[in-house]
Amino acid sequence: HEAAAKWAVSQMTAWGLKNAHLEPWDFGHPGWLNESATGKIVAPVKQNLKFEVIAWTPSTKGAVTGSTMQVVPPQGPLPPAAEAGGRGGEGRGGPPVRLGPLKQDFDKWLAETQPTVKGKMVMIGKWTVLPANYTNPSQVWPVTPPAPPPEDPTRYRPQQVAEKIDAMLVAGGAMMRINDAADGEGMIVAQQHYGLDETTAVPTVVVRNVDYGRMERLMADGDDVKLQFDIVNHSYSEGKTSYNVIAEIPGTDKADEVVMLGGHLDSWHGGTGAVDNAIGCSVIMEAARLIQWAGVKPRRTIRVALWSGEEQGLYGSQAYVKQHFGTAEDPKPEGAKFNGYFNVDGSGRLRLGGIFGPPEAAAILRPVFALFGDWGVGLIDAHASRALGYFDSTSFNSAGLPGIDMDRGNPVTGHTNLDTYERIIPEDAQRNAAIIAAGVLHLANRDEMVPRFEKYKMPAPVKVPTF
């Protein structure tokens, strides 16, 4: 990531942007890298497994072999929408997301399970049954972040469940944790161990859904399924300091006011991060290059930001907003001069848009985006959600600032082992850069700043993220 960030600084400087630099922030955790990983079934059959390693989990102690067991943690009920036949928080290709388990039931299960896992390869949960899909799937992210789930003090949240299972496996002496990818078409989503600390987890992998199902079937037939894994991971203490990339096109008569555009430069390790989010950064950089190349002299300063730590929880953009702008409740002087942030996260053609603010905030954007109607750009709407989740634009929204995000109809390969350049559509990226450049210039050159909620109408902050 640091090499990519330095390259971006060099490239934007070569294009003529000013003040290009790395802006450090405290990630607070070491960096992590998977160097190599092999895994296979060695009995009662021979099969190479398709899997990805979970970030911030430890290496195996060389090649380790052990018998497999499967445990099924207690689950909460389906949310009301799912019980009624709706999506109810349905995940990517998987079943509806259930509410958290009751604390007393889960604690009892942990206590009963811990003595049984010593020296075992532990599969967590039942195989996810997925219907065969012979069509091209599509994924549309919500432009307006959903409201976070309600707090229930009697139930554990998903992160708490994951942390407690990991702690139980460490305390019980398990050899490995194995998760079901629960996704079709051979895709594997491999993200992070919640603790970002390999001392609080056993070596952990996400296995392809069909492989996980086969292991479950073999065990159901009474076979002793033995697996062998050899995983080499590395930890880097210098990763505790991360960097956002910042560069500017200086303004003229309103240079102290700032319009921002950005995307996250970090990505997950299962693929090359092309879809999520190298292409978004390319669009942002190209939009800035087009403005610079055209020789336009914007009235307001245009500031490019390529974030880090987005995939762990929007940490880079949150750190930047906190340092420079503050919040509606505790503003900093720069916050009064902030005039909107355009976010691009992922590939796919820009279509709908959302901006945090009153209805008139969306109204000033509609004329410029209407120019691209023949490219499929549609309605730009306003919303009042200060929920933090999904996109770096919500780091601004959460602070009460006008963040703007565009729906892209993303391919489903983001966060997966199939996140590669081959899933990029160049024409979409080129058009997206032109659309963002036009939107940025529109806000940079207007007489008035983007309307915001008046102080007494500002929605209250949201404490619980929607991740």
Coordinates of C-alpha atoms in Angstrom, one line a residue:
H1 CA 0.0 0.0 0.0
E2 CA 2.8 2.4 0.8
A3 CA 4.4 1.8 -2.6
A4 CA 1.1 2.5 -4.3
A5 CA 0.5 5.6 -2.3
K6 CA 4.0 7.0 -3.2
W7 CA 3.3 6.2 -6.8
A8 CA 0.1 8.2 -6.7
V9 CA 1.9 11.2 -5.2
S10 CA 4.5 11.0 -8.0
Q11 CA 2.0 10.6 -10.7
M12 CA -0.3 13.5 -9.7
T13 CA 2.7 15.7 -9.2
A14 CA 3.8 14.9 -12.8
W15 CA 0.4 15.9 -14.0
G16 CA 0.8 19.3 -12.4
L17 CA -1.3 18.9 -9.2
K18 CA 0.1 20.8 -6.2
N19 CA 0.9 19.9 -2.6
A20 CA 0.8 16.1 -3.3
H21 CA 1.9 14.3 -0.2
L22 CA 1.3 11.4 2.1
E23 CA -0.7 12.3 5.2
P24 CA 0.0 9.8 8.1
W25 CA -2.5 8.6 10.6
D26 CA -2.3 6.1 13.4
F27 CA -3.8 2.8 12.4
G28 CA -2.7 1.3 15.7
H29 CA -2.1 -2.2 14.5
P30 CA 0.8 -3.9 12.7
G31 CA 0.6 -4.5 9.0
W32 CA -0.1 -8.1 7.8
L33 CA 0.8 -10.2 4.7
N34 CA 0.1 -13.7 3.6
E35 CA 3.2 -15.0 1.8
S36 CA 2.0 -18.5 0.9
A37 CA -0.8 -21.0 1.8
T38 CA -1.5 -24.6 0.8
G39 CA -4.3 -26.8 2.0
K40 CA -5.7 -30.2 1.1
I41 CA -7.9 -33.1 2.2
V42 CA -5.5 -36.0 2.9
A43 CA -8.1 -38.6 4.1
P44 CA -10.4 -40.4 3.3
V45 CA -9.8 -38.8 -0.2
K46 CA -7.2 -36.6 -1.8
Q47 CA -8.2 -33.1 -2.9
N48 CA -6.5 -29.7 -3.1
L49 CA -8.7 -27.1 -1.3
K50 CA -9.5 -23.7 -2.8
F51 CA -9.4 -21.2 0.1
E52 CA -8.1 -17.8 1.2
V53 CA -6.5 -16.9 4.5
I54 CA -8.1 -14.4 6.9
A55 CA -6.0 -11.3 7.5
W56 CA -4.4 -10.7 10.9
T57 CA -4.5 -14.4 11.7
P58 CA -1.3 -16.4 12.5
S59 CA 0.7 -18.9 10.4
T60 CA 0.6 -22.6 11.0
K61 CA 3.6 -24.2 12.6
G62 CA 4.8 -25.6 9.3
A63 CA 2.7 -28.2 7.6
V64 CA 0.1 -29.3 10.1
T65 CA -2.3 -32.3 9.8
G66 CA -5.3 -33.0 11.9
S67 CA -8.8 -34.4 12.0
T68 CA -11.8 -32.2 11.3
M69 CA -14.8 -31.5 13.4
Q70 CA -17.8 -29.3 12.8
V71 CA -19.5 -27.1 15.4
V72 CA -22.7 -25.1 14.9
P73 CA -23.0 -22.0 17.1
P74 CA -26.5 -20.9 18.3
Q75 CA -28.2 -18.4 16.1
G76 CA -30.8 -15.8 16.7
P77 CA -34.1 -15.6 14.8
L78 CA -34.6 -14.2 11.3
P79 CA -35.5 -10.5 11.3
P80 CA -39.2 -9.7 10.8
A81 CA -38.7 -8.7 7.1
A82 CA -37.2 -12.1 6.3
E83 CA -39.8 -14.0 8.2
A84 CA -42.4 -12.2 6.1
G85 CA -40.7 -13.3 2.9
G86 CA -38.5 -10.2 2.3
R87 CA -34.8 -9.9 2.0
G88 CA -34.3 -9.1 5.7
G89 CA -30.7 -8.1 5.4
E90 CA -29.8 -10.8 2.8
G91 CA -26.1 -11.0 2.1
R92 CA -24.2 -11.6 -1.2
G93 CA -25.8 -14.7 -2.5
G94 CA -26.4 -16.1 1.0
P95 CA -29.3 -16.6 3.3
P96 CA -30.9 -13.7 5.3
V97 CA -28.7 -12.4 8.1
R98 CA -30.1 -13.5 11.4
L99 CA -30.2 -11.5 14.6
G100 CA -27.5 -12.2 17.2
P101 CA -27.8 -15.2 19.6
L102 CA -29.0 -14.7 23.1
K103 CA -26.0 -14.2 25.4
Q104 CA -27.0 -16.9 27.9
D105 CA -27.4 -19.5 25.1
F106 CA -24.2 -18.6 23.4
D107 CA -22.1 -18.6 26.6
K108 CA -23.4 -22.0 27.5
W109 CA -22.5 -23.3 24.0
L110 CA -19.0 -21.9 24.3
A111 CA -18.4 -23.5 27.6
E112 CA -19.6 -26.9 26.3
T113 CA -17.6 -26.7 23.1
Q114 CA -14.2 -25.5 24.3
P115 CA -13.0 -28.9 25.8
T116 CA -13.8 -30.7 22.4
V117 CA -11.6 -28.6 20.0
K118 CA -8.1 -29.4 21.1
G119 CA -5.8 -30.3 18.2
K120 CA -8.8 -30.2 15.7
M121 CA -9.4 -28.5 12.4
V122 CA -12.7 -26.8 13.4
M123 CA -15.4 -26.0 10.8
I124 CA -17.6 -23.3 12.0
G125 CA -21.3 -23.6 11.1
K126 CA -23.3 -25.7 8.6
W127 CA -22.6 -25.7 4.9
T128 CA -24.6 -22.9 3.2
V129 CA -26.9 -24.4 0.5
L130 CA -26.8 -22.2 -2.5
P131 CA -28.9 -22.7 -5.6
A132 CA -27.1 -23.1 -8.9
N133 CA -26.9 -19.7 -10.7
Y134 CA -26.6 -19.8 -14.4
T135 CA -27.2 -16.1 -14.9
N136 CA -24.8 -13.2 -14.6
P137 CA -25.2 -11.8 -11.0
S138 CA -25.2 -8.1 -10.3
Q139 CA -24.7 -6.2 -7.2
V140 CA -26.2 -2.8 -6.4
W141 CA -25.1 -1.0 -3.3
P142 CA -27.5 1.3 -1.5
V143 CA -26.8 5.0 -2.2
T144 CA -28.4 5.9 1.2
P145 CA -26.8 3.9 4.0
P146 CA -29.4 1.7 5.9
A147 CA -30.2 2.4 9.5
P148 CA -28.1 0.3 11.9
P149 CA -29.8 -2.7 13.6
P150 CA -31.4 -1.8 17.0
E151 CA -29.3 -2.5 20.1
D152 CA -30.4 -5.5 22.1
P153 CA -28.5 -6.0 25.4
T154 CA -29.6 -9.6 25.6
R155 CA -28.0 -10.6 22.3
Y156 CA -24.4 -10.6 21.0
R157 CA -23.6 -8.6 17.9
P158 CA -21.9 -10.4 14.9
Q159 CA -18.5 -9.0 15.9
Q160 CA -18.9 -10.1 19.4
V161 CA -19.9 -13.6 18.2
A162 CA -16.8 -13.8 16.0
E163 CA -14.4 -12.6 18.8
K164 CA -15.8 -15.1 21.4
I165 CA -15.6 -18.0 19.0
D166 CA -11.9 -17.1 18.3
A167 CA -11.2 -16.8 22.0
M168 CA -12.7 -20.2 22.6
L169 CA -10.7 -21.8 19.8
V170 CA -7.4 -20.3 21.2
A171 CA -8.2 -21.3 24.8
G172 CA -9.3 -24.8 23.7
G173 CA -6.1 -25.4 21.6
A174 CA -7.8 -25.8 18.2
M175 CA -5.4 -26.3 15.3
M176 CA -7.3 -24.3 12.6
R177 CA -10.6 -22.4 12.1
I178 CA -12.3 -23.1 8.8
N179 CA -15.2 -21.0 7.5
D180 CA -17.6 -21.6 4.6
A181 CA -17.2 -19.0 1.8
A182 CA -21.1 -19.2 1.5
D183 CA -20.8 -17.8 -2.0
G184 CA -21.5 -19.2 -5.5
E185 CA -19.4 -19.4 -8.7
G186 CA -16.3 -20.3 -6.7
M187 CA -16.0 -16.9 -5.1
I188 CA -14.4 -16.5 -1.7
V189 CA -14.7 -13.4 0.4
A190 CA -11.7 -13.3 2.8
Q191 CA -11.4 -10.2 5.0
Q192 CA -10.0 -9.7 8.4
H193 CA -10.0 -11.1 11.9
Y194 CA -11.9 -8.5 13.9
G195 CA -9.2 -8.1 16.5
L196 CA -6.5 -7.2 13.9
D197 CA -4.3 -9.1 16.3
E198 CA -3.0 -12.6 15.3
T199 CA -2.4 -13.5 19.0
T200 CA -6.2 -13.6 19.5
A201 CA -6.9 -16.2 16.8
V202 CA -5.9 -19.6 15.5
P203 CA -4.8 -19.9 11.8
T204 CA -8.1 -19.2 9.9
V205 CA -9.2 -19.8 6.3
V206 CA -12.3 -19.4 4.2
V207 CA -12.9 -22.5 2.1
R208 CA -14.8 -22.5 -1.2
N209 CA -18.4 -23.3 -0.6
V210 CA -18.4 -26.6 -2.6
D211 CA -15.3 -27.8 -0.8
Y212 CA -16.8 -27.0 2.6
G213 CA -20.0 -29.0 1.6
R214 CA -17.9 -32.0 0.5
M215 CA -16.1 -32.1 3.9
E216 CA -19.4 -31.9 5.7
R217 CA -20.8 -34.8 3.6
L218 CA -17.8 -37.0 4.3
M219 CA -18.1 -36.4 8.0
A220 CA -21.8 -37.1 7.9
D221 CA -21.0 -40.5 6.4
G222 CA -18.8 -41.2 9.4
D223 CA -15.4 -40.6 7.8
D224 CA -12.5 -39.2 9.7
V225 CA -11.7 -36.2 7.5
K226 CA -8.1 -35.2 7.8
L227 CA -6.8 -31.9 6.5
Q228 CA -3.3 -30.6 6.0
F229 CA -2.4 -26.8 5.9
D230 CA 0.8 -25.0 5.5
I231 CA 0.3 -21.2 5.9
V232 CA 3.1 -18.5 6.1
N233 CA 2.0 -15.1 7.2
H234 CA 4.1 -12.0 8.2
S235 CA 3.4 -9.1 10.6
Y236 CA 5.0 -5.6 10.1
S237 CA 5.2 -3.3 13.0
E238 CA 5.7 -0.2 10.8
G239 CA 2.1 -0.8 9.5
K240 CA 0.9 0.9 12.7
T241 CA 1.3 4.2 10.7
S242 CA -0.8 4.3 7.6
Y243 CA -1.1 7.0 4.9
N244 CA -3.8 8.9 3.0
V245 CA -2.7 10.4 -0.4
I246 CA -3.6 14.1 -0.8
A247 CA -3.1 16.4 -3.8
E248 CA -4.7 19.7 -5.0
I249 CA -5.7 21.9 -7.8
P250 CA -5.5 25.3 -6.2
G251 CA -8.5 27.6 -6.4
T252 CA -8.6 31.3 -7.4
D253 CA -11.0 33.8 -5.7
K254 CA -12.5 31.1 -3.4
A255 CA -9.3 29.2 -2.8
D256 CA -9.9 28.8 1.0
E257 CA -13.0 26.8 0.2
V258 CA -12.5 23.1 -0.8
V259 CA -14.3 20.5 -2.9
M260 CA -13.0 17.0 -2.5
L261 CA -13.1 13.8 -4.5
G262 CA -11.7 10.5 -3.5
G263 CA -11.7 6.7 -3.1
H264 CA -9.9 4.1 -1.1
L265 CA -6.5 2.9 -2.3
D266 CA -6.4 -0.2 0.1
S267 CA -7.9 -3.5 -0.9
W268 CA -8.3 -7.1 0.2
H269 CA -5.7 -9.7 -0.3
G270 CA -7.7 -12.4 -2.1
G271 CA -7.4 -10.7 -5.5
T272 CA -5.5 -7.7 -6.8
G273 CA -8.0 -5.2 -5.7
A274 CA -8.8 -4.0 -9.2
V275 CA -12.5 -3.7 -8.8
D276 CA -12.4 -2.6 -5.2
N277 CA -10.9 -0.1 -5.4
A278 CA -8.0 0.5 -7.8
I279 CA -10.5 1.4 -10.5
G280 CA -12.2 3.9 -8.3
C281 CA -8.9 5.5 -7.5
S282 CA -8.1 5.5 -11.2
V283 CA -11.4 7.3 -11.9
I284 CA -10.7 9.9 -9.2
M285 CA -7.2 10.5 -10.5
E286 CA -8.4 10.7 -14.1
A287 CA -11.1 13.2 -13.2
A288 CA -8.5 15.4 -11.6
R289 CA -6.2 15.0 -14.5
L290 CA -8.9 16.0 -17.0
I291 CA -9.5 19.2 -15.0
Q292 CA -5.8 19.9 -14.9
W293 CA -5.3 19.1 -18.5
A294 CA -8.2 21.3 -19.6
G295 CA -6.5 24.3 -18.0
V296 CA -9.6 25.2 -16.1
K297 CA -9.0 27.6 -13.2
P298 CA -11.5 26.5 -10.5
R299 CA -12.7 29.1 -8.1
R300 CA -12.5 26.7 -5.1
T301 CA -9.6 24.5 -4.4
I302 CA -10.1 20.9 -5.6
R303 CA -8.6 18.3 -3.3
V304 CA -8.0 14.7 -4.2
A305 CA -7.9 12.0 -1.4
L306 CA -6.9 8.4 -1.8
W307 CA -7.7 6.7 1.5
S308 CA -6.2 3.9 3.4
G309 CA -7.8 1.7 6.1
E310 CA -11.2 1.8 4.4
E311 CA -11.6 -2.0 4.3
Q312 CA -11.0 -2.2 8.1
G313 CA -13.7 0.4 8.9
L314 CA -13.3 3.6 6.9
Y315 CA -10.4 4.5 9.3
G316 CA -8.4 6.7 6.9
S317 CA -11.2 8.9 5.9
Q318 CA -12.5 9.1 9.5
A319 CA -9.1 10.2 10.7
Y320 CA -8.9 12.9 8.0
V321 CA -12.4 14.3 8.7
K322 CA -11.7 14.3 12.4
Q323 CA -8.4 16.1 12.0
H324 CA -9.4 18.7 9.4
F325 CA -13.2 19.3 9.7
G326 CA -14.5 18.1 13.0
T327 CA -18.2 17.4 13.3
A328 CA -21.4 19.4 13.3
E329 CA -21.4 19.2 17.1
D330 CA -17.6 20.1 17.4
P331 CA -16.6 21.8 14.2
K332 CA -13.1 22.9 13.2
P333 CA -12.5 26.1 11.2
E334 CA -11.8 24.1 8.0
G335 CA -15.2 22.5 8.3
A336 CA -17.0 25.8 7.5
K337 CA -15.1 26.0 4.2
F338 CA -15.8 22.4 3.1
N339 CA -18.0 22.2 0.0
G340 CA -18.7 18.5 -0.7
Y341 CA -16.9 15.2 -1.2
F342 CA -17.5 12.9 -4.2
N343 CA -16.7 9.3 -3.6
V344 CA -16.1 6.5 -6.1
D345 CA -15.8 3.0 -4.7
G346 CA -15.8 0.1 -7.2
S347 CA -16.3 -0.4 -10.9
G348 CA -19.5 -0.3 -12.8
R349 CA -21.2 2.6 -14.5
L350 CA -22.3 5.6 -12.3
R351 CA -26.1 5.8 -12.3
L352 CA -27.9 7.2 -9.2
G353 CA -26.5 9.5 -6.6
G354 CA -27.1 10.5 -3.0
I355 CA -25.9 13.5 -1.0
F356 CA -26.2 14.2 2.7
G357 CA -28.2 17.4 3.2
P358 CA -31.5 19.1 2.6
P359 CA -33.4 18.6 -0.7
E360 CA -31.9 21.8 -2.2
A361 CA -28.4 20.1 -2.0
A362 CA -29.5 17.5 -4.5
A363 CA -31.2 20.1 -6.6
I364 CA -28.0 21.9 -7.3
L365 CA -26.4 18.7 -8.6
R366 CA -29.2 17.5 -10.8
P367 CA -28.5 19.9 -13.7
V368 CA -24.9 18.8 -14.2
F369 CA -25.7 15.1 -13.9
A370 CA -28.6 15.5 -16.3
L371 CA -26.1 16.2 -19.0
F372 CA -25.1 12.6 -18.8
G373 CA -28.6 11.1 -19.1
D374 CA -27.7 9.3 -22.3
W375 CA -25.0 7.4 -20.3
G376 CA -27.6 6.2 -17.9
V377 CA -27.0 8.7 -15.1
G378 CA -30.3 9.2 -13.3
L379 CA -31.7 10.8 -10.2
I380 CA -29.5 12.5 -7.6
D381 CA -31.3 12.5 -4.2
A382 CA -30.8 13.9 -0.8
H383 CA -30.8 11.9 2.5
A384 CA -30.4 12.6 6.2
S385 CA -28.5 9.5 7.3
R386 CA -25.5 10.0 9.5
A387 CA -24.9 6.3 9.7
L388 CA -21.3 5.2 9.2
G389 CA -20.9 2.3 6.8
Y390 CA -20.0 0.9 3.3
F391 CA -18.4 4.1 1.8
D392 CA -15.9 6.8 2.7
S393 CA -18.5 9.4 1.9
T394 CA -20.3 8.3 5.1
S395 CA -17.3 9.4 7.1
F396 CA -18.3 12.9 6.0
N397 CA -22.0 12.3 6.4
S398 CA -21.4 11.0 9.9
A399 CA -19.8 14.3 10.8
G400 CA -22.7 16.2 9.4
L401 CA -20.9 17.1 6.1
P402 CA -22.1 16.8 2.5
G403 CA -20.7 13.5 1.3
I404 CA -21.8 12.3 -2.2
D405 CA -21.8 8.7 -3.3
M406 CA -22.9 7.2 -6.7
D407 CA -24.6 3.8 -7.2
R408 CA -22.6 1.8 -9.7
G409 CA -24.2 -1.6 -10.1
N410 CA -20.9 -3.2 -8.9
P411 CA -19.8 -6.6 -10.2
V412 CA -19.9 -9.1 -7.3
T413 CA -16.2 -9.8 -7.4
G414 CA -15.2 -7.0 -4.9
H415 CA -13.6 -8.5 -1.7
T416 CA -13.2 -11.8 -3.4
N417 CA -10.5 -14.0 -5.0
L418 CA -11.9 -12.8 -8.4
D419 CA -11.2 -9.1 -7.8
T420 CA -8.9 -8.7 -10.7
Y421 CA -8.3 -6.3 -13.7
E422 CA -10.2 -8.8 -15.9
R423 CA -13.5 -7.6 -14.3
I424 CA -13.0 -4.0 -15.3
I425 CA -14.9 -2.3 -18.1
P426 CA -12.6 0.5 -19.4
E427 CA -15.4 2.4 -21.1
D428 CA -17.3 2.7 -17.8
A429 CA -14.2 4.0 -16.1
Q430 CA -13.6 6.6 -18.7
R431 CA -17.2 7.8 -18.6
N432 CA -17.2 7.8 -14.8
A433 CA -14.1 10.1 -14.7
A434 CA -15.9 12.6 -17.0
I435 CA -19.0 12.6 -14.8
I436 CA -17.1 13.1 -11.6
A437 CA -15.0 15.9 -13.2
A438 CA -18.1 17.7 -14.3
G439 CA -19.7 17.4 -10.8
V440 CA -16.5 18.6 -9.0
L441 CA -16.2 21.6 -11.3
H442 CA -19.8 22.4 -10.8
L443 CA -19.4 22.7 -7.1
A444 CA -16.0 24.4 -7.4
N445 CA -17.3 27.2 -9.5
R446 CA -20.8 28.0 -8.1
D447 CA -21.3 31.3 -6.3
E448 CA -22.8 29.7 -3.3
M449 CA -21.6 26.7 -1.2
V450 CA -23.6 23.4 -1.0
P451 CA -26.6 23.8 1.2
R452 CA -26.4 22.1 4.6
F453 CA -28.9 21.3 7.3
E454 CA -29.5 24.2 9.5
K455 CA -28.2 23.6 13.0
Y456 CA -31.6 22.9 14.6
K457 CA -32.5 20.5 11.7
M458 CA -29.2 18.6 11.8
P459 CA -30.0 14.9 12.3
A460 CA -28.5 13.4 15.4
P461 CA -25.2 11.4 15.2
V462 CA -25.5 7.6 14.8
K463 CA -23.4 5.7 17.3
V464 CA -23.6 2.2 15.8
P465 CA -22.0 1.6 12.4
T466 CA -23.9 -0.3 9.7
F467 CA -21.1 -2.6 8.8

